[in-house]
Amino acid sequence: MGGVGKTTLAQLAYHDDRVKNHFDLRAWVCVSDDFDVLRITKTLLQSIASYAREINDLNLLQVKLKEKLSGKKFLLVLDDVWNENYDKWDRLCTPLRAGGPGSKVIITTRNMGVASLTRTVSPYPLQELSNDDCRAVFAQHALGARNFEAHPHVKIIGEEMVNRCRGLPLVAKALGGILRNELNHEAWDDILKSKIWDLPEEKSGVLPALKLSYHHLPSHLKQCFAYCAIFPKGYEFKKDELILLWMGEGFLQTKGKKRMEDLGSKYFSELLSRSFFQQSSDVMPRFMMHDLIHDLAQSIAGNVSFNLEDKLENNENIFQKARHLSFIRQANEIFKKFEVVDKGKDKSIRRDAPTNGLPDKFANIV
């Protein structure tokens, strides 16, 4: 997922002296969402030949790049690749095949589909940081130290902040940077209680980084993902359970004889391969969303999806737009939970709406 440290790890390897001495040539290209073969080829050639900026013909660029790479052992890093078009990938690789034995291409991506398209060896999926390492990253950026020992008055809230990062170094760095040299307990508490989308984008960059994954989803997957905002944080769900919910919402439109369950399984696998879901159990496969991915779903769903466990303010105004509600069932508390729903119901809806006593807009309750 975004922010787990793929680019940082690739940079560490790329700039290591042992790596520098091992290869004849090295080049780094930040690809991002525009997989323009001409631009990438030109950037590669520019890194080893200054005259490349004067050439704008792809064929000529590839001829020149092939000449430069011929027989040379090179290292190429393609950072942040989203392209799943094999023809574009094959076209880019044409001059690279002239490289000498031992040449390497490293690709960073959030999409396992990209890894399947480009790989010649097994992918190396990064895991989240351990709690100790995450604490060290956060404390380094917030306090210039590796822990909270020298600042006991913020230690407890600092540990809560580290737990909130859930092992993502991007978040640990961003939250630490916002609190850099800020030792006021109230300031730390404000950041801890802030939603991820309330953090200043110019300082954190967390939500934009996560949103990039969402923007690359096709429209049919966007609505399926946003719907998952109804789940509580940390909720473990079954694949078949979620697919049935999608079916009930009409998200799975099939043609011909294709079963909705099969289409839902395909959608689920695509979201899983893009790290929107994570497997939480090997025995009886269950899945969940990382807390930050859950925040992303909530920010996208806006006022449409709600979990009634959340502590919401101005409920009457918020629930005017609600379409999807969920709650954790507990004995003797159901009526109390739905008091907030009654406050927000639209007075213009007909009182005889056939939805078990609830207005149409709240009929879709999980």
PDB file of C-alpha atoms in Angstrom, residues 84 213-225 267 270-271 274:
ATOM      1  CA  GLU A  84      -0.726  -2.889 -16.944  1.00  0.00           C
ATOM      2  CA  SER A 213      -4.296   4.390  -5.220  1.00  0.00           C
ATOM      3  CA  TYR A 214      -8.006   5.204  -5.236  1.00  0.00           C
ATOM      4  CA  HIS A 215      -7.767   7.454  -8.299  1.00  0.00           C
ATOM      5  CA  HIS A 216      -6.202   4.608 -10.270  1.00  0.00           C
ATOM      6  CA  LEU A 217      -9.197   2.346  -9.665  1.00  0.00           C
ATOM      7  CA  PRO A 218     -11.764   1.842 -12.425  1.00  0.00           C
ATOM      8  CA  SER A 219     -15.169   3.302 -11.557  1.00  0.00           C
ATOM      9  CA  HIS A 220     -16.791  -0.049 -10.732  1.00  0.00           C
ATOM     10  CA  LEU A 221     -14.121  -0.713  -8.083  1.00  0.00           C
ATOM     11  CA  LYS A 222     -14.331   2.802  -6.666  1.00  0.00           C
ATOM     12  CA  GLN A 223     -17.948   2.355  -5.575  1.00  0.00           C
ATOM     13  CA  CYS A 224     -17.235  -1.106  -4.165  1.00  0.00           C
ATOM     14  CA  PHE A 225     -14.347   0.243  -2.101  1.00  0.00           C
ATOM     15  CA  TYR A 267     -13.652  -7.302  -8.020  1.00  0.00           C
ATOM     16  CA  GLU A 270      -8.510  -6.766  -7.744  1.00  0.00           C
ATOM     17  CA  LEU A 271      -8.927  -4.696  -4.569  1.00  0.00           C
ATOM     18  CA  ARG A 274      -3.970  -3.326  -4.821  1.00  0.00           C
TER      19      ARG A 274
END
